[in-house]
């Protein structure tokens, strides 16, 4: 649903397909240490914020998730907290990484994006919004799961979706456990 502040989540406990993109589509997640912050943060939200992860995929500059939450937690609050925490943690990791050859360039872009957005104090890592799509039918759920799992294949990163470690394709296609515990639909 579109509101005056962008897309909003009407049913806080329904299953939603969510996408987060890095500002300027910067390929931050080509480095394991930054991708691991996202993975660890998703696990934290599962354990502490009622987050149910049904499917996921982290690409070089964006993240696809199929999520829901359990009461009393609200999906929009959990997503807000997740984005806020990962923004700070990833920017800190970039700024403190002595091996990061793109450090000055990336931090400049994140700082410029933050200055251009009155909702931020200094840096902006994620693009504003997440365009939630409520998955209220099996057809929508199936198409979104297939879409996010095939993303690394379409990008030419892997030949088969289950070869990509930063997604739930391994869980879905082989029955093995991937990096994040999945709540199958």
Short mmCIF file of C-alpha atoms in Angstrom, two decimals:
data_model
loop_
_atom_site.label_atom_id
_atom_site.label_comp_id
_atom_site.label_asym_id
_atom_site.label_seq_id
_atom_site.Cartn_x
_atom_site.Cartn_y
_atom_site.Cartn_z
CA UNK A 1 0.00 0.00 0.00
CA UNK A 2 1.30 3.46 -0.90
CA UNK A 3 1.06 6.15 1.78
CA UNK A 4 2.26 9.76 1.84
CA UNK A 5 5.61 8.47 3.16
CA UNK A 6 5.98 5.67 0.60
CA UNK A 7 4.93 2.04 0.70
CA UNK A 8 3.61 0.73 3.98
CA UNK A 9 2.86 -2.61 5.55
CA UNK A 10 -0.85 -2.85 6.30
CA UNK A 11 -0.96 -6.30 7.91
CA UNK A 12 2.01 -6.46 10.29
CA UNK A 13 1.74 -10.24 10.68
CA UNK A 14 1.23 -11.26 7.05
CA UNK A 15 4.00 -12.69 4.89
CA UNK A 16 5.73 -10.01 2.79
CA UNK A 17 8.32 -9.92 0.02
CA UNK A 18 10.77 -7.12 0.86
CA UNK A 19 13.72 -5.67 -1.04
CA UNK A 20 16.42 -3.39 0.40
CA UNK A 21 18.94 -1.76 -1.92
CA UNK A 22 22.17 0.01 -1.05
CA UNK A 23 22.23 3.71 -2.04
CA UNK A 24 23.51 4.20 -5.57
CA UNK A 25 23.43 0.41 -5.91
CA UNK A 26 26.98 0.19 -4.55
CA UNK A 27 28.34 -3.37 -4.58
CA UNK A 28 29.08 -3.56 -0.85
CA UNK A 29 28.24 -7.24 -0.43
CA UNK A 30 31.12 -8.41 -2.58
CA UNK A 31 33.02 -8.51 0.72
CA UNK A 32 32.18 -11.36 3.13
CA UNK A 33 32.63 -9.25 6.27
CA UNK A 34 29.82 -6.86 5.25
CA UNK A 35 27.52 -9.66 4.09
CA UNK A 36 28.06 -11.44 7.41
CA UNK A 37 26.73 -8.37 9.24
CA UNK A 38 23.44 -8.76 7.37
CA UNK A 39 23.31 -12.52 8.04
CA UNK A 40 24.10 -12.08 11.74
CA UNK A 41 21.54 -9.28 12.05
CA UNK A 42 18.83 -11.43 10.47
CA UNK A 43 19.64 -14.21 12.94
CA UNK A 44 19.47 -11.72 15.82
CA UNK A 45 16.04 -10.54 14.66
CA UNK A 46 14.87 -14.15 14.50
CA UNK A 47 15.96 -14.79 18.09
CA UNK A 48 15.01 -11.45 19.64
CA UNK A 49 12.38 -9.73 17.50
CA UNK A 50 9.98 -12.46 16.41
CA UNK A 51 11.21 -12.39 12.80
CA UNK A 52 10.26 -15.37 10.66
CA UNK A 53 12.44 -15.73 7.56
CA UNK A 54 10.72 -17.77 4.88
CA UNK A 55 13.24 -17.13 2.07
CA UNK A 56 16.19 -14.80 1.51
CA UNK A 57 18.95 -13.80 -0.88
CA UNK A 58 21.77 -11.27 -0.48
CA UNK A 59 23.11 -9.96 -3.77
CA UNK A 60 26.08 -7.60 -4.25
CA UNK A 61 24.01 -4.44 -3.70
CA UNK A 62 20.56 -5.50 -2.52
CA UNK A 63 18.73 -7.98 -0.31
CA UNK A 64 15.51 -9.89 -1.03
CA UNK A 65 13.54 -11.32 1.88
CA UNK A 66 10.24 -13.11 2.39
CA UNK A 67 9.33 -12.41 6.01
CA UNK A 68 6.68 -12.29 8.66
CA UNK A 69 6.70 -11.63 12.40
CA UNK A 70 5.07 -13.07 15.47
CA UNK A 71 3.10 -10.99 17.94
CA UNK A 72 3.82 -8.77 19.77
CA UNK A 73 6.48 -7.71 17.26
CA UNK A 74 5.51 -5.61 14.23
CA UNK A 75 7.20 -6.27 10.90
CA UNK A 76 7.68 -2.57 10.13
CA UNK A 77 9.38 -1.98 13.50
CA UNK A 78 11.67 -4.98 13.05
CA UNK A 79 12.64 -3.86 9.54
CA UNK A 80 13.30 -0.31 10.74
CA UNK A 81 15.56 -1.57 13.53
CA UNK A 82 17.32 -4.03 11.21
CA UNK A 83 18.04 -1.34 8.62
CA UNK A 84 19.19 1.15 11.26
CA UNK A 85 21.55 -1.31 12.94
CA UNK A 86 23.02 -2.75 9.73
CA UNK A 87 23.55 0.75 8.31
CA UNK A 88 25.65 1.81 11.28
CA UNK A 89 27.49 -1.52 11.57
CA UNK A 90 28.38 -1.78 7.87
CA UNK A 91 29.54 1.83 7.59
CA UNK A 92 31.68 1.34 10.71
CA UNK A 93 33.12 -1.90 9.27
CA UNK A 94 33.96 -0.15 6.00
CA UNK A 95 35.59 2.81 7.75
CA UNK A 96 37.69 0.53 10.00
CA UNK A 97 38.70 -1.95 7.29
CA UNK A 98 42.38 -1.31 6.39
CA UNK A 99 42.05 -3.59 3.32
CA UNK A 100 39.02 -1.77 1.85
CA UNK A 101 40.28 -0.18 -1.38
CA UNK A 102 36.92 1.54 -2.01
CA UNK A 103 36.63 3.06 1.48
CA UNK A 104 36.91 6.79 0.67
CA UNK A 105 34.62 6.53 -2.36
CA UNK A 106 31.91 4.53 -0.58
CA UNK A 107 31.94 6.66 2.57
CA UNK A 108 31.73 9.81 0.43
CA UNK A 109 28.62 8.46 -1.34
CA UNK A 110 27.00 7.36 1.94
CA UNK A 111 27.74 10.77 3.49
CA UNK A 112 26.38 12.65 0.46
CA UNK A 113 23.20 10.51 0.50
CA UNK A 114 22.81 11.22 4.22
CA UNK A 115 23.20 14.97 3.71
CA UNK A 116 20.57 14.89 0.96
CA UNK A 117 18.04 13.09 3.19
CA UNK A 118 16.56 15.00 6.12
CA UNK A 119 15.69 11.68 7.86
CA UNK A 120 19.40 10.98 8.47
CA UNK A 121 21.95 12.63 10.69
CA UNK A 122 25.09 11.82 8.76
CA UNK A 123 25.28 8.72 6.55
CA UNK A 124 22.68 6.82 4.57
CA UNK A 125 23.45 3.22 3.63
CA UNK A 126 20.12 1.75 2.50
CA UNK A 127 17.84 3.41 -0.02
CA UNK A 128 14.67 4.74 1.57
CA UNK A 129 11.78 2.28 1.69
CA UNK A 130 11.52 -1.41 0.97
CA UNK A 131 8.47 -1.77 -1.32
CA UNK A 132 6.71 -4.54 0.59
CA UNK A 133 4.53 -6.92 -1.40
CA UNK A 134 2.05 -8.83 0.72
CA UNK A 135 2.15 -12.50 -0.25
CA UNK A 136 -1.50 -13.36 0.14
CA UNK A 137 -1.67 -16.30 -2.25
CA UNK A 138 0.39 -19.41 -2.97
CA UNK A 139 1.01 -18.14 -6.50
CA UNK A 140 2.60 -14.92 -5.22
CA UNK A 141 4.66 -16.78 -2.63
CA UNK A 142 5.90 -19.32 -5.18
CA UNK A 143 6.79 -16.66 -7.76
CA UNK A 144 8.67 -14.50 -5.22
CA UNK A 145 10.62 -17.49 -3.82
CA UNK A 146 11.61 -18.53 -7.34
CA UNK A 147 12.49 -14.92 -8.27
CA UNK A 148 14.81 -14.37 -5.30
CA UNK A 149 16.49 -17.78 -5.58
CA UNK A 150 17.11 -17.34 -9.31
CA UNK A 151 18.65 -13.88 -8.84
CA UNK A 152 22.27 -15.16 -8.53
CA UNK A 153 21.72 -17.42 -11.55
CA UNK A 154 20.42 -14.52 -13.66
CA UNK A 155 23.43 -12.46 -12.52
CA UNK A 156 25.80 -15.20 -13.70
CA UNK A 157 27.26 -15.77 -10.23
CA UNK A 158 26.28 -19.46 -10.08
CA UNK A 159 24.87 -22.02 -12.50
CA UNK A 160 22.35 -23.46 -10.03
CA UNK A 161 20.52 -21.49 -7.34
CA UNK A 162 21.48 -23.95 -4.58
CA UNK A 163 25.19 -23.23 -5.20
CA UNK A 164 24.81 -19.68 -3.86
CA UNK A 165 25.54 -19.62 -0.12
CA UNK A 166 23.89 -16.26 0.60
CA UNK A 167 20.36 -17.47 0.00
CA UNK A 168 17.83 -20.02 1.17
CA UNK A 169 18.00 -21.94 -2.12
CA UNK A 170 20.05 -24.70 -0.46
CA UNK A 171 17.27 -25.20 2.10
CA UNK A 172 14.53 -25.26 -0.53
CA UNK A 173 16.17 -27.29 -3.29
CA UNK A 174 18.32 -29.81 -1.39
CA UNK A 175 16.84 -30.01 2.10
CA UNK A 176 20.20 -29.09 3.60
CA UNK A 177 20.49 -26.19 6.04
CA UNK A 178 21.92 -22.91 4.83
CA UNK A 179 23.32 -20.00 6.83
CA UNK A 180 19.95 -18.87 8.23
CA UNK A 181 17.21 -21.03 9.73
CA UNK A 182 14.18 -21.00 7.46
CA UNK A 183 10.52 -21.03 8.47
CA UNK A 184 9.13 -22.87 5.47
CA UNK A 185 5.73 -21.71 4.29
#
